[in-house]
Tab-separated table of C-alpha atoms and ligand atoms in Angstrom:
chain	number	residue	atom	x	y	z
A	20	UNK	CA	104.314	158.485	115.278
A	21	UNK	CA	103.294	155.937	117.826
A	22	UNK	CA	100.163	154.733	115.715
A	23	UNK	CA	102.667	154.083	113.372
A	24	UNK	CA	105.403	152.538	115.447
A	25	UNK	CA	102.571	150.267	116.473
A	26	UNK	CA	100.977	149.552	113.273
A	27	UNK	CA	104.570	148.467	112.064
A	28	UNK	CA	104.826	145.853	114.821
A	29	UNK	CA	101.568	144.696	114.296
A	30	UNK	CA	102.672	144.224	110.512
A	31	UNK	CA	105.662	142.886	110.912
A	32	UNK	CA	104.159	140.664	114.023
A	33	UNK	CA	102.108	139.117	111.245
A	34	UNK	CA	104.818	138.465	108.381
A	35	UNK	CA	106.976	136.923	110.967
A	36	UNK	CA	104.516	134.445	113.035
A	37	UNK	CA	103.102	130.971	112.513
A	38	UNK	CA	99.748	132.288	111.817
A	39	UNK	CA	98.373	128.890	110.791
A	40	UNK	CA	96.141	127.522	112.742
A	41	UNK	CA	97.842	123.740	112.576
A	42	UNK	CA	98.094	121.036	114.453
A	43	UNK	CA	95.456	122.345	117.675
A	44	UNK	CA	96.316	118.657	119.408
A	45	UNK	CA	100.264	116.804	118.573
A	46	UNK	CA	100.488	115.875	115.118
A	47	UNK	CA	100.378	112.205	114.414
A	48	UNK	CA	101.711	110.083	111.597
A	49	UNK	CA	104.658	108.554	110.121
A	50	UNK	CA	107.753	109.465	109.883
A	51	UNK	CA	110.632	107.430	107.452
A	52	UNK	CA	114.297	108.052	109.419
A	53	UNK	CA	114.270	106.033	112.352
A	54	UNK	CA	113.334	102.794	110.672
A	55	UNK	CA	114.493	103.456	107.319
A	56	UNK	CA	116.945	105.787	107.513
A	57	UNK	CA	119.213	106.979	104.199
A	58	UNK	CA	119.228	103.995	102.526
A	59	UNK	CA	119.456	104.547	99.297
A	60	UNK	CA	120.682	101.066	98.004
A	61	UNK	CA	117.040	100.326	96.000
A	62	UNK	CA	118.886	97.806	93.794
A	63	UNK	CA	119.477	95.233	96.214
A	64	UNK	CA	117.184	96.570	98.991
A	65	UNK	CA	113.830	97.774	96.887
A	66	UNK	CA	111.161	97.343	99.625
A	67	UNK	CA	113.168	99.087	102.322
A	68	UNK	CA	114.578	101.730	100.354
A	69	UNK	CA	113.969	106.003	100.441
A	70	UNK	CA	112.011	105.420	97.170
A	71	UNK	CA	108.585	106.574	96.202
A	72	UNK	CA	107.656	102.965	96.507
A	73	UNK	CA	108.345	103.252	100.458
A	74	UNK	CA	105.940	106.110	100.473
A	75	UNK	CA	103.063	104.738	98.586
A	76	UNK	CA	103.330	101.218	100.242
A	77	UNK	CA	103.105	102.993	103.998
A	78	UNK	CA	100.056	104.959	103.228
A	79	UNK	CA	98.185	102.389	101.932
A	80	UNK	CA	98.703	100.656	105.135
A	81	UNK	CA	97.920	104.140	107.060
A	82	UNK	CA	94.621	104.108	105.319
A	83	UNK	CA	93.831	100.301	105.084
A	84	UNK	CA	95.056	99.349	108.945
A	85	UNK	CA	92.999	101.569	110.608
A	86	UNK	CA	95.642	104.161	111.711
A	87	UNK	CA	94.399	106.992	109.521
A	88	UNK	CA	91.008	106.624	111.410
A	89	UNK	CA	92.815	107.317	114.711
A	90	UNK	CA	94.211	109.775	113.195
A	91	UNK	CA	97.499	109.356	112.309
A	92	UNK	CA	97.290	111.025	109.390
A	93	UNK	CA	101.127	112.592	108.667
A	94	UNK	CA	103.109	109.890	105.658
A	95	UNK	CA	105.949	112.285	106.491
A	96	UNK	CA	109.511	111.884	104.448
A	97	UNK	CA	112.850	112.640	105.857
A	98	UNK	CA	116.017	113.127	104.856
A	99	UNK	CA	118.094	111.488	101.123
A	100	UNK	CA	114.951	112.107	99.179
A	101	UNK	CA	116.962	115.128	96.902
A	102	UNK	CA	118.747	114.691	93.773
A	103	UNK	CA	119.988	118.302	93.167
A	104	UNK	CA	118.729	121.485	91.893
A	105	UNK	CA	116.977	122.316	87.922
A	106	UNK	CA	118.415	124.864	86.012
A	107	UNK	CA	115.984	127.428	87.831
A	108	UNK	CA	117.282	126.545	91.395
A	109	UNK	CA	114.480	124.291	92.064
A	110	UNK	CA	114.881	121.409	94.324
A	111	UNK	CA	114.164	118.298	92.253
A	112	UNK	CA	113.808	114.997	94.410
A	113	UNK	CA	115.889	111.715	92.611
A	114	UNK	CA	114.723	111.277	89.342
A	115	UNK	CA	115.406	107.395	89.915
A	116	UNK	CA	114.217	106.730	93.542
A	117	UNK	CA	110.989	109.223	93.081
A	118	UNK	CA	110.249	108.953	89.215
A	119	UNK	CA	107.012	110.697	89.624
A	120	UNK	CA	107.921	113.498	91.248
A	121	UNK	CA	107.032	114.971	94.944
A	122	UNK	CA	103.445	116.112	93.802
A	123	UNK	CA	102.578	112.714	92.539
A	124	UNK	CA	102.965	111.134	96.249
A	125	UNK	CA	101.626	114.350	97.706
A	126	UNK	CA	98.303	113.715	95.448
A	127	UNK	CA	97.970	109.838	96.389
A	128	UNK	CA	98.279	110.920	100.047
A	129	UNK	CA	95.273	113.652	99.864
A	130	UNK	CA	93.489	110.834	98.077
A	131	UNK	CA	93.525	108.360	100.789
A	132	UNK	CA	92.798	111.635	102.743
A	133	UNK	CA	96.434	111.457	104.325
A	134	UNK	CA	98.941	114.243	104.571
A	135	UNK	CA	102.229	114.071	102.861
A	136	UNK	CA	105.620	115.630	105.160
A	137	UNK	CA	108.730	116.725	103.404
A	138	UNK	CA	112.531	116.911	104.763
A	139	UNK	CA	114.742	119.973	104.283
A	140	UNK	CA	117.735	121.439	105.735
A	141	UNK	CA	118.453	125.482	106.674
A	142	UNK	CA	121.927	125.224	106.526
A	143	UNK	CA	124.201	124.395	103.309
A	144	UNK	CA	123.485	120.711	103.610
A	145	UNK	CA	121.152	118.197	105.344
A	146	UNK	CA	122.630	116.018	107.545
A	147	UNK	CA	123.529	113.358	105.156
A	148	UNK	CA	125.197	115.672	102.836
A	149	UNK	CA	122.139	116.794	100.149
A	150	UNK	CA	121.398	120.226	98.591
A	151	UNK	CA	120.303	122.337	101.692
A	152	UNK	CA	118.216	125.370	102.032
A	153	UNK	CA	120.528	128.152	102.067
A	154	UNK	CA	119.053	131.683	103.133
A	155	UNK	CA	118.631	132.797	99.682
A	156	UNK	CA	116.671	129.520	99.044
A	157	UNK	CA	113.997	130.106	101.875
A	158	UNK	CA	111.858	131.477	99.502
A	159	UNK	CA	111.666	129.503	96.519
A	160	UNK	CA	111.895	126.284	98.653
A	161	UNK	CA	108.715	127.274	100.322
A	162	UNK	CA	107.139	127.937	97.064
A	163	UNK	CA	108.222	124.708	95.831
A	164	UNK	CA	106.601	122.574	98.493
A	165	UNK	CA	103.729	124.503	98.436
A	166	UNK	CA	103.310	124.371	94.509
A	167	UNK	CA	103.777	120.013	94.948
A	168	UNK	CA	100.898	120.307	97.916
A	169	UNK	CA	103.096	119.104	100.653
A	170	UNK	CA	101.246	119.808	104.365
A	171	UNK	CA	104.595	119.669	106.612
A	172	UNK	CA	107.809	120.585	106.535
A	173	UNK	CA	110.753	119.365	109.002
A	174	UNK	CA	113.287	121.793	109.054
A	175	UNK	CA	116.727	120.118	109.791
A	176	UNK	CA	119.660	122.724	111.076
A	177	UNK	CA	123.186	120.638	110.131
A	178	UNK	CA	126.111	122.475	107.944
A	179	UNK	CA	124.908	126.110	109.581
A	180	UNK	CA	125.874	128.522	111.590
A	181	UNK	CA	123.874	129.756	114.466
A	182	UNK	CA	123.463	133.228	112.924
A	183	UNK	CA	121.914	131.538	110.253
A	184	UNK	CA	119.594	129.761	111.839
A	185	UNK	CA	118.547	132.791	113.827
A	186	UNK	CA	117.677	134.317	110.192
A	187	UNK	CA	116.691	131.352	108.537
A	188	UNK	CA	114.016	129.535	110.691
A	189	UNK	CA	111.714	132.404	110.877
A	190	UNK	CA	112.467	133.658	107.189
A	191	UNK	CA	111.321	129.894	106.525
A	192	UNK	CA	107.941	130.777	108.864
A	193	UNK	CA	107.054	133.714	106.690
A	194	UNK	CA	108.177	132.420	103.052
A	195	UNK	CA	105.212	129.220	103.937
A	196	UNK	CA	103.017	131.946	105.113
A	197	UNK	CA	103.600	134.072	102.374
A	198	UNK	CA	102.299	130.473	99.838
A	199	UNK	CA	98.645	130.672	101.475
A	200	UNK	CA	98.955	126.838	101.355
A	201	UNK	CA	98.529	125.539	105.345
A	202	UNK	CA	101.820	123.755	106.192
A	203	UNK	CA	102.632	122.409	109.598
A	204	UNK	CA	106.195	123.778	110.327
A	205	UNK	CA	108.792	121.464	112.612
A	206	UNK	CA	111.675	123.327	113.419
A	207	UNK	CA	115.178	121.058	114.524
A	208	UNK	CA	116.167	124.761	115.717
A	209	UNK	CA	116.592	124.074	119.477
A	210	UNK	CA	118.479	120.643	118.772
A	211	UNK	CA	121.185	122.982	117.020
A	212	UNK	CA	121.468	125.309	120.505
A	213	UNK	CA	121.846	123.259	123.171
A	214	UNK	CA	118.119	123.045	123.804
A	215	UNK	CA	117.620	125.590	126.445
A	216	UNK	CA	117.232	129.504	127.247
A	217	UNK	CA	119.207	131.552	126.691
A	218	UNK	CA	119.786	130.165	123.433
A	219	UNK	CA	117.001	128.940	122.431
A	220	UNK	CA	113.655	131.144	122.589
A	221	UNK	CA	110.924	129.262	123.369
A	222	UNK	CA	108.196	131.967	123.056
A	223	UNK	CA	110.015	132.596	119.482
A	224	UNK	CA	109.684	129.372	118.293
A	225	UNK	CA	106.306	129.006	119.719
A	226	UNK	CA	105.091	131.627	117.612
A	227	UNK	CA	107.601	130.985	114.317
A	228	UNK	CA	106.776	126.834	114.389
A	229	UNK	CA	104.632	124.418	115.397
A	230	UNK	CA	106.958	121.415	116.790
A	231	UNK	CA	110.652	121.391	117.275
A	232	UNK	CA	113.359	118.759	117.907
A	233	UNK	CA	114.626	119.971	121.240
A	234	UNK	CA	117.095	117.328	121.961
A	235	UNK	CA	119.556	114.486	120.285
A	236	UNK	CA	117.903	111.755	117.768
A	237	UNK	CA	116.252	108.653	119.256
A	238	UNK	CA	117.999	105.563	118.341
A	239	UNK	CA	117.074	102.003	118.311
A	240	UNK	CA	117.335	101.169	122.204
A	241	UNK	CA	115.963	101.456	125.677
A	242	UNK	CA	118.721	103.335	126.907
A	243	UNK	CA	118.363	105.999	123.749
A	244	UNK	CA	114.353	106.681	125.467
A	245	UNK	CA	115.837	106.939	128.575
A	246	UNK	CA	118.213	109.425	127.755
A	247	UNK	CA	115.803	111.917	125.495
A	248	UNK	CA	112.959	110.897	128.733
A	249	UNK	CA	115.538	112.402	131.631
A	250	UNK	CA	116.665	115.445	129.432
A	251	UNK	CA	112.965	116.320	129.099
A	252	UNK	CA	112.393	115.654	132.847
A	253	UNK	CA	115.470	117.049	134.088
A	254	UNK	CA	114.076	120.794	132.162
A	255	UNK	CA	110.688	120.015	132.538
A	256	UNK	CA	110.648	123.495	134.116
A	257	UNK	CA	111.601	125.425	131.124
A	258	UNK	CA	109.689	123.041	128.349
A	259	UNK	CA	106.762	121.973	129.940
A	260	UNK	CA	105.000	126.127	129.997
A	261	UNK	CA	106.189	126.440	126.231
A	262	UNK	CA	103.963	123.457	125.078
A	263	UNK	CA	100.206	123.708	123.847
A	264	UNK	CA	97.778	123.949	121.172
A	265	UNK	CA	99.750	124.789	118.004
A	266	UNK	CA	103.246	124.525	119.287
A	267	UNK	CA	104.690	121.541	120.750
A	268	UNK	CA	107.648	120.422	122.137
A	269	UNK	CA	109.220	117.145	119.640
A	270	UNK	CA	111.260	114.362	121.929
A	271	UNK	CA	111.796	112.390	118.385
A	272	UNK	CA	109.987	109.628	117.141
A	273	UNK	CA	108.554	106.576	118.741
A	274	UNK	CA	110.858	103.427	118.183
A	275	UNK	CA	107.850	100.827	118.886
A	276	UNK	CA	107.636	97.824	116.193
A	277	UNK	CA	111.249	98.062	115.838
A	278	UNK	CA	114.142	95.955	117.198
A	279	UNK	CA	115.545	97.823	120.397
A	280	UNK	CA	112.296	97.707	122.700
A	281	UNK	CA	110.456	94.829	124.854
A	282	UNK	CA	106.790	95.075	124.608
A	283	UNK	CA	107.163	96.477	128.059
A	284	UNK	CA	109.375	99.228	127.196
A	285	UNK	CA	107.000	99.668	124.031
A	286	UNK	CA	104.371	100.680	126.398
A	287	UNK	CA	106.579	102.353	128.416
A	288	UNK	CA	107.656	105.139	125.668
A	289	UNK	CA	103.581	105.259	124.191
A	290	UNK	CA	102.638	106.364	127.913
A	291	UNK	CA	105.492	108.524	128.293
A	292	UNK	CA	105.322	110.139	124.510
A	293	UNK	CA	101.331	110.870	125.530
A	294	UNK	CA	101.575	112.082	128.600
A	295	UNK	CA	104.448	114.508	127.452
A	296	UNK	CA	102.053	115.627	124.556
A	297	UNK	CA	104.851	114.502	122.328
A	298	UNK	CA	103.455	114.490	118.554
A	299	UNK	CA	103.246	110.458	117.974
A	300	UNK	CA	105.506	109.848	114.923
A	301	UNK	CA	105.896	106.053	114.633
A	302	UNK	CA	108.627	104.923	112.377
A	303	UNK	CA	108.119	101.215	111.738
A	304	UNK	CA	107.649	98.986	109.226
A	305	UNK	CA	103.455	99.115	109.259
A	306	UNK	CA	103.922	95.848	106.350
A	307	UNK	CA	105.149	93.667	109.197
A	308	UNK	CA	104.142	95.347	112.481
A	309	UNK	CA	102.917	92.715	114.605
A	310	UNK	CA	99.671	92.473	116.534
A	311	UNK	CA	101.094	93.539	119.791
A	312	UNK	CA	102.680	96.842	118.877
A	313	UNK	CA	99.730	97.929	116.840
A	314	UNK	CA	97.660	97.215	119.773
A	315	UNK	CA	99.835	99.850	121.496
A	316	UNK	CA	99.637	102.443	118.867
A	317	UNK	CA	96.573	101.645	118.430
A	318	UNK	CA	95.008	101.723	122.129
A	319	UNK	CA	92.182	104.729	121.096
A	320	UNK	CA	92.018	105.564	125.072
A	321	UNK	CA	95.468	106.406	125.360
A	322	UNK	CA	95.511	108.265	121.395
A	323	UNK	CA	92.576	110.145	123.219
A	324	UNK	CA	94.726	111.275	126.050
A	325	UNK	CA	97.410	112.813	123.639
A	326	UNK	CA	95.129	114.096	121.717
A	327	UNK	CA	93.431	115.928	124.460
A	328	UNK	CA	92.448	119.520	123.510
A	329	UNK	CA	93.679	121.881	126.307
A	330	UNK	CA	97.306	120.345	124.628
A	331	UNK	CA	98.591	120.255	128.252
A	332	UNK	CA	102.375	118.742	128.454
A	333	UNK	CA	102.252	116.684	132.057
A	334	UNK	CA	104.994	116.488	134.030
A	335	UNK	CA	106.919	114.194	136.455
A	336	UNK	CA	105.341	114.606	140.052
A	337	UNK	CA	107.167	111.634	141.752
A	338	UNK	CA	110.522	110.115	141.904
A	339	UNK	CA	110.737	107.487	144.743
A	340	UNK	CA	113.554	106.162	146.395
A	341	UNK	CA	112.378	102.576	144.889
A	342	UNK	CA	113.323	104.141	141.151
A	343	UNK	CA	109.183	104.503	140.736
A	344	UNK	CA	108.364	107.520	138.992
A	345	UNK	CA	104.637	108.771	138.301
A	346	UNK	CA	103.723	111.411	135.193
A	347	UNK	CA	100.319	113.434	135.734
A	348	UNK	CA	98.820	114.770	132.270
A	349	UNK	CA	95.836	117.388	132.829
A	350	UNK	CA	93.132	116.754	131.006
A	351	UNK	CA	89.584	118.246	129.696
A	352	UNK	CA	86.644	117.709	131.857
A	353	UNK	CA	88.943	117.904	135.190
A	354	UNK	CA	90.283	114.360	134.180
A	355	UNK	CA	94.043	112.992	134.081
A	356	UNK	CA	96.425	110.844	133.053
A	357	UNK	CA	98.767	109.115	134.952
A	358	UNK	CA	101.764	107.091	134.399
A	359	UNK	CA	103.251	104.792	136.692
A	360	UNK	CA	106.740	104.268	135.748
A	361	UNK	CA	109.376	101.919	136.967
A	362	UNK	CA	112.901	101.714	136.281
A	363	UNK	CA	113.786	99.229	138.404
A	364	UNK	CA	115.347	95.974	137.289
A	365	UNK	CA	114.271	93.214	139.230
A	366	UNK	CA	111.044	91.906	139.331
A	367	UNK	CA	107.503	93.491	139.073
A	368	UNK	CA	107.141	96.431	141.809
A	369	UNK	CA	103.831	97.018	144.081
A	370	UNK	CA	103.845	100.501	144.133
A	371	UNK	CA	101.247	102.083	147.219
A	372	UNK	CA	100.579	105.319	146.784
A	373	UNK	CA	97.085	107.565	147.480
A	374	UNK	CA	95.579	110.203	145.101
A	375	UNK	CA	96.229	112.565	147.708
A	376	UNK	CA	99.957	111.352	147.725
A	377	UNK	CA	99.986	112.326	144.279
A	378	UNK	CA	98.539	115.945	144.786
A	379	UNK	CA	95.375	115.772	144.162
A	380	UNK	CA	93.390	117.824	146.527
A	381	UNK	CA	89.657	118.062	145.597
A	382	UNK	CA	87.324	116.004	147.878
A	383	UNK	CA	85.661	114.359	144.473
A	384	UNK	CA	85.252	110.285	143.638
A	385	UNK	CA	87.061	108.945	140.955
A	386	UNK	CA	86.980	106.110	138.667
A	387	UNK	CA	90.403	105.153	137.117
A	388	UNK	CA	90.278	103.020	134.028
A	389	UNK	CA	93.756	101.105	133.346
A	390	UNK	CA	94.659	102.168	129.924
A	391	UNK	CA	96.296	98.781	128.756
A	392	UNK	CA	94.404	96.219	130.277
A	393	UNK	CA	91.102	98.204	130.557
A	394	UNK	CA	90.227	97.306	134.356
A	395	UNK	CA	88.279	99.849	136.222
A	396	UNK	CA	88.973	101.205	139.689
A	397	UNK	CA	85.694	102.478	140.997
A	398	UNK	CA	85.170	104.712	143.745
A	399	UNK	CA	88.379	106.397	144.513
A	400	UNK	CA	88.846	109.093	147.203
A	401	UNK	CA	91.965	111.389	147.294
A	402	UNK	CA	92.819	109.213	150.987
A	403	UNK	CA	92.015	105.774	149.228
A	404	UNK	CA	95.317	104.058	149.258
A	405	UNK	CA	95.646	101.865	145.817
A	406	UNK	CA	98.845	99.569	144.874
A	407	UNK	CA	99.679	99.172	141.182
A	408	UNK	CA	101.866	96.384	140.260
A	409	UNK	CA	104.618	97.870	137.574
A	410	UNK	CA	107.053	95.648	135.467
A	411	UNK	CA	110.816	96.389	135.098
A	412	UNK	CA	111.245	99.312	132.785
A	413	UNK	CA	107.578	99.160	132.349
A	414	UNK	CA	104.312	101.337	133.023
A	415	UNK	CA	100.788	101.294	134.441
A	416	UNK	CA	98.643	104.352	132.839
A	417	UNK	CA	95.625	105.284	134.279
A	418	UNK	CA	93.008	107.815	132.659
A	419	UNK	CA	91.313	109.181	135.663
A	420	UNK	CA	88.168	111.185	135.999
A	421	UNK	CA	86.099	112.220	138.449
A	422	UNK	CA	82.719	110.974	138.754
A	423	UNK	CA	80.079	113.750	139.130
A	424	UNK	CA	76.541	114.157	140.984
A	425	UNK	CA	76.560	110.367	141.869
A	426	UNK	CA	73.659	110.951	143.504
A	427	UNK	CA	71.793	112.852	140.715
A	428	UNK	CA	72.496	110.520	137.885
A	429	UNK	CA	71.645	107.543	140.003
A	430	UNK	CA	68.284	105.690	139.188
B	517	LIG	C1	119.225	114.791	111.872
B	517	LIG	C2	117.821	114.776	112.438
B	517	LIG	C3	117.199	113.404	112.257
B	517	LIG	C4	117.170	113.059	110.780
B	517	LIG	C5	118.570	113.120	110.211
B	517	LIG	C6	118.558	112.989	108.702
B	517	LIG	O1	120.098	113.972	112.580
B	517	LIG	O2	117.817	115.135	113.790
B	517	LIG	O3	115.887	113.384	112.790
B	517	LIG	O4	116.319	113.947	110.112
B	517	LIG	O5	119.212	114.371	110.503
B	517	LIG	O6	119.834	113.064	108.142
C-alpha cells in the first residue's frame, strides 16, 4: 500500500512539474508590450503595429545587431495577436495582421536561430479583451503552440477567478509537458495574488513554471522602476530563496531605448535587472535604438553577470542615510557583483565605503573592474577604504573577484 501511495506521488509529481530543463540562466530576448503595446491600427501605423511585419522586422535586427550573439535570443509576442477561434476550437491569430500564420514567424525565428514567444491568457479573456484560455482550453492550446513550434509561452491571469488559476496554471504546466516540444513557461500567476505567501506558492510555481510576473506592469517612467525595484526589495526575504536555475522571479521588462529613462536611469535599471537575476526582456524599438542604449544592453560584462550559472538573485545589503543603496550578486568562482545605487537628487555623490563595510569577510585581494566605464581597481583588501562617485538616480557596478595565488602565478 505504501509502495503504491508513493509510486502515485512520484507519478503524479511528474505530470504536474516543469520537468523541462529551460532557461538554466534568465531568459533573454524581446518582448513586444511595453513599447508596442495593442496597437492594432496597421492602416495608418504599419511599422509600429502588432503585425507579423513587427515580428519579422525585430528579429532580423536580433540576428543582424549582434544581440542574438549575446544571447538574447527570445522574439517573444504579447498580447492582441488573436483573431478568434476555427470551427475546431483552435486559436487562430488575425488573419489580416498575421497572414501567414503563427508557424510561419515561428519558422523564420528558428532560422535566424532565434526563439519565437507567444501571449495567452488563463482566464476567459486576456487583458485587452481577446479569446482566453479557459480550463477546458488548456489542452488544446498547448497542443496548438506546440504544433506552430513556439518555445515560450507567457501566461497572462486577467478575466479569472483565483480558483481558476489555482487549476489552470499547473493544468497549463502538464498539457506543454504532455506536447514533448521544450517550451519555457512564464506564469503572470503571482501578479493575480497579491504577490506574496500565503497566496502565492513560491515552491509551486518554482516547480509548475519557469518565470513569473510577481508584481504590477512596468510603465514608461523612472518612478514606474522605482516602484517594481522597492516592492522587490521591500520582500526580498520571501523572493530572493525562490529564485535560481530554471525558475526565476520576472520584475517586467526593461524600459531602456524608450522615452521615460535618462541614460543614467538606463543604467540604473540594466544593473539593477542583473543583479536581481531578472530575465532581460528589452522592449524597444531595435530599428532606431541609439548607440548609447545598445551599448548598455549590450555591455557583455554585465550580460555575463546575469547570466551567471549558480542563477543567484542578489540582494540589497545597504541603505544609507545619504539615500545610497548597494546590491551584492554572488557569483561563480567566489566573484560578485555590486551595484552602487543612488537615489539622491542633487548632484553626483562620493560614496566611502570598505569591502569589509559591505560584508565581505575573507582576508583575499581583489580586483574590481567598473562595469560601464571598464576601469580597474587593483589590489583591494576587505579594510581598503574606496569612494565611488554615483550620479543622481544613477549606478556604479562593479564585477569583483578575488585574485588568487598572486604569488604563484607571478613571473
Ligand atoms: C497584463 C500583463 C502585461 C501585458 C498586458 C497585455 O497587463 O501584465 O505584461 O501582457 O496584460 O494586455
Amino acid at each position: 500500500m505504501l509502495l503504491k501511495t508513493v509510486l502515485l506521488l512520484v507519478l503524479v509529481a511528474q505530470v504536474l512539474m516543469l520537468d523541462n530543463g529551460l532557461l538554466r540562466t534568465p531568459p533573454m530576448g524581446w518582448l513586444a508590450w511595453e513599447r508596442f503595446r495593442c496597437n492594432t491600427n496597421c492602416k495608418e501605423d504599419p511599422k509600429n503595429c502588432i503585425s507579423e511585419r513587427l515580428f519579422l522586422e525585430m528579429a532580423d535586427r536580433l540576428a543582424q545587431d549582434g544581440w542574438r550573439d549575446l544571447g538574447y535570443i527570445y522574439l517573444n509576442m504579447d498580447d492582441c495577436w488573436i483573431g478568434g477561434r476555427d470551427a475546431s476550437g483552435r486559436l487562430v491569430p488575425d488573419p489580416k495582421r498575421f497572414p501567414h500564420g503563427i508557424a510561419f514567424l515561428a519558422d523564420y525565428a528558428h532560422s535566424l536561430g532565434l526563439k519565437l514567444g507567444i501571449y495567452g491568457d488563463m482566464g476567459n479573456l486576456t487583458c485587452m479583451g481577446y479569446p482566453g484560455t479557459t480550463l477546458d482550453k488548456v489542452v488544446l492550446d498547448a497542443q496548438t503552440f506546440a504544433d506552430w513550434k513556439v518555445d515560450m509561452l507567457k501566461l497572462d491571469g486577467c478575466f479569472s477567478t483565483p480558483e481558476e488559476r489555482a487549476e489552470g496554471y499547473p493544468k497549463m504546466a502538464a498539457a506543454l509537458n504532455a506536447t514533448g516540444r521544450p517550451i519555457a513557461y512564464s506564469c503572470s500567476w503571482p501578479a493575480y495574488e497579491g504577490g506574496l505567501p500565503p497566496r502565492v506558492n513560491y515552491s509551486l510555481l518554482a516547480e509548475i513554471c519557469n518565470l513569473w510576473r510577481n508584481y504590477d506592469d512596468i510603465q514608461d517612467s523612472w518612478g514606474s522602476v522605482l516602484s517594481i525595484l522597492d516592492w522587490f526589495v521591500e520582500h526580498q526575504n520571501i523572493l530572493q530563496p525562490v529564485a535560481g536555475p530554471g525558475h526565476w522571479n520576472d520584475p517586467d521588462m526593461l524600459l531602456i531605448g524608450n522615452f521615460g529613462l535618462s541614460l543614467d536611469q538606463a543604467q540604473a535599471q540594466m544593473a539593477l535587472w542583473t543583479v536581481l537575476a531578472a530575465p532581460l526582456f528589452m522592449s524597444t524599438d531595435l530599428r532606431t535604438i541609439t548607440p548609447q542604449n545598445m551599448d548598455i544592453l549590450q555591455n557583455p560584462l554585465i550580460i555575463r553577470i546575469n547570466q551567471d550559472r549558480l542563477g543567484i538573485q542578489g540582494r540589497r545589503i545597504r541603505k544609507e542615510k545619504s539615500h545610497i543603496e548597494v546590491f551584492v550578486k554572488p557569483l561563480s568562482n567566489e566573484a560578485s557583483a555590486i551595484v552602487f545605487f543612488s537615489r539622491r537628487t542633487d548632484m553626483p555623490y562620493r560614496y566611502h565605503t570598505s569591502l569589509a563595510r559591505l560584508n565581505f569577510s575573507k582576508s583575499l585581494t581583489y580586483e574590481a573592474q567598473d562595469v560601464y566605464t571598464g576601469d580597474v581597481i587593483s589590489g583591494l583588501r576587505v579594510d581598503t577604504f574606496f569612494t565611488v562617485v554615483i550620479n543622481p538616480s544613477g549606478v556604479v557596478m562593479w564585477y569583483l573577484y578575488p585574485i588568487k595565488n598572486l604569488e604563484i602565478s607571478q613571473p
